[in-house]
Coordinates of C-alpha atoms in Angstrom, one line a residue:
X1 CA -44.5 -57.0 -20.1
X2 CA -45.2 -53.2 -20.1
X3 CA -42.9 -50.0 -18.8
X4 CA -44.2 -47.5 -17.3
X5 CA -43.3 -44.4 -18.6
X6 CA -43.6 -41.0 -17.3
X7 CA -46.0 -38.2 -19.5
X8 CA -43.4 -35.1 -20.4
X9 CA -44.6 -32.1 -18.9
X10 CA -44.7 -29.2 -20.3
X11 CA -41.4 -26.6 -20.6
X12 CA -41.8 -23.8 -17.8
X13 CA -41.4 -20.2 -18.2
X14 CA -37.6 -19.9 -18.0
X15 CA -38.1 -16.0 -17.9
X16 CA -37.3 -16.1 -14.2
X17 CA -34.4 -17.6 -14.0
X18 CA -33.2 -16.0 -16.4
X19 CA -34.1 -12.7 -14.9
X20 CA -32.6 -14.5 -11.7
X21 CA -29.1 -15.2 -13.8
X22 CA -29.5 -10.5 -15.0
X23 CA -29.3 -9.7 -11.7
X24 CA -26.9 -11.7 -10.2
X25 CA -24.6 -10.2 -12.8
X26 CA -26.1 -6.5 -11.8
X27 CA -25.0 -7.4 -8.1
X28 CA -21.6 -8.9 -8.9
X29 CA -20.4 -6.1 -11.4
X30 CA -21.2 -3.4 -8.6
X31 CA -19.7 -5.4 -5.9
X32 CA -17.0 -5.2 -8.2
X33 CA -16.3 -1.9 -7.5
X34 CA -16.3 -1.5 -3.9
X35 CA -13.8 -4.2 -3.3
X36 CA -10.0 -2.1 -4.0
X37 CA -7.0 -3.0 -1.7
X38 CA -5.9 0.5 -0.6
X39 CA -2.3 -1.0 0.5
X40 CA 0.2 1.4 1.3
X41 CA -0.7 4.8 -0.9
X42 CA 2.6 7.1 -2.1
X43 CA 2.4 9.7 -4.2
X44 CA 4.8 9.2 -6.4
X45 CA 6.6 12.4 -8.5
X46 CA 5.9 11.9 -12.5
X47 CA 8.2 9.9 -15.0
X48 CA 9.9 13.0 -16.4
X49 CA 9.9 15.0 -13.7
X50 CA 12.6 16.7 -12.0
X51 CA 11.7 17.3 -8.1
X52 CA 14.8 19.7 -6.4
X53 CA 15.1 19.4 -3.1
X54 CA 17.4 21.6 -1.5
X55 CA 20.0 20.2 1.2
X56 CA 18.1 22.2 3.7
X57 CA 14.8 20.8 3.5
X58 CA 16.5 17.6 3.5
X59 CA 16.4 15.1 6.7
X60 CA 18.7 11.9 6.2
X61 CA 17.9 8.9 7.8
X62 CA 20.4 5.3 8.0
X63 CA 20.0 1.9 8.3
X64 CA 23.4 -0.3 8.7
X65 CA 23.8 -3.8 8.4
X66 CA 22.2 -4.2 12.1
X67 CA 19.2 -2.5 12.3
X68 CA 20.7 0.2 13.0
X69 CA 19.2 4.0 12.9
X70 CA 21.3 6.4 12.7
X71 CA 20.9 9.9 12.5
X72 CA 23.9 12.6 12.0
X73 CA 26.3 9.3 12.6
X74 CA 24.8 8.4 15.5
X75 CA 22.5 5.9 16.9
X76 CA 18.6 6.7 17.9
X77 CA 15.7 5.1 18.8
X78 CA 11.5 6.2 16.9
X79 CA 11.4 8.2 20.2
X80 CA 14.3 11.2 18.7
X81 CA 13.6 10.1 15.4
X82 CA 9.7 11.2 15.5
X83 CA 10.9 14.7 18.3
X84 CA 13.4 14.8 14.8
X85 CA 10.4 14.8 12.0
X86 CA 8.3 16.3 14.0
X87 CA 10.6 19.3 14.4
X88 CA 11.7 19.5 11.2
X89 CA 8.0 19.6 9.9
X90 CA 7.3 23.0 12.5
X91 CA 10.5 24.5 10.8
X92 CA 10.0 23.9 7.3
X93 CA 6.7 22.3 5.8
X94 CA 8.3 21.0 2.4
X95 CA 10.4 18.5 4.1
X96 CA 11.9 16.1 2.5
X97 CA 12.4 12.4 5.0
X98 CA 15.9 10.0 2.8
X99 CA 16.2 6.0 4.1
X100 CA 19.4 4.8 3.3
X101 CA 19.1 1.1 3.8
X102 CA 22.1 -0.8 4.2
X103 CA 20.7 -4.5 2.1
X104 CA 21.4 -7.0 4.4
X105 CA 18.9 -4.7 7.2
X106 CA 16.0 -6.8 8.3
X107 CA 13.0 -5.6 6.9
X108 CA 11.0 -5.2 9.4
X109 CA 13.5 -2.4 10.1
X110 CA 12.1 -0.7 7.5
X111 CA 8.4 -1.1 7.5
X112 CA 8.4 0.6 10.9
X113 CA 10.7 3.7 9.5
X114 CA 7.7 3.7 7.2
X115 CA 5.3 3.3 9.2
X116 CA 6.3 5.7 11.7
X117 CA 6.8 8.0 8.4
X118 CA 3.5 8.0 7.1
X119 CA 2.2 9.1 11.3
X120 CA 3.5 12.0 11.2
X121 CA 2.5 12.8 8.2
X122 CA 5.7 13.3 5.5
X123 CA 4.8 14.2 2.3
X124 CA 7.7 13.9 0.8
X125 CA 9.4 10.7 1.9
X126 CA 12.5 9.1 -0.4
X127 CA 14.6 5.0 0.5
X128 CA 17.5 4.1 -1.6
X129 CA 19.5 1.3 -1.2
X130 CA 23.2 1.5 0.5
X131 CA 26.2 0.6 -2.1
X132 CA 28.6 -1.7 -1.1

């Protein structure tokens, strides 16, 4: 019994495949530079820098455990906060908005306030956890 054997074909030119592989590598390197997630951008101070803020330049807000926003001891809504920040920035462009957050505050309240401050183009923003 005789088996049919396939004849071996000569090796084809593989330079086309290596060119294609090289072009794919270059393509992925190039597009990797454009795929950057930007998220929430904040200008953070340098590690060793010290910045002095005058009391007149400081606008303090507080978020209590229930998520109520307080300004100068009174509960305020977002429209009042917006008006207060816009008035302060109009009077003093170097204003610093400081937010003190209770550890039990719902996170969405903090995010909403940060988005409001970002929308009002607040240059200097600070927040800290309130001491219990």
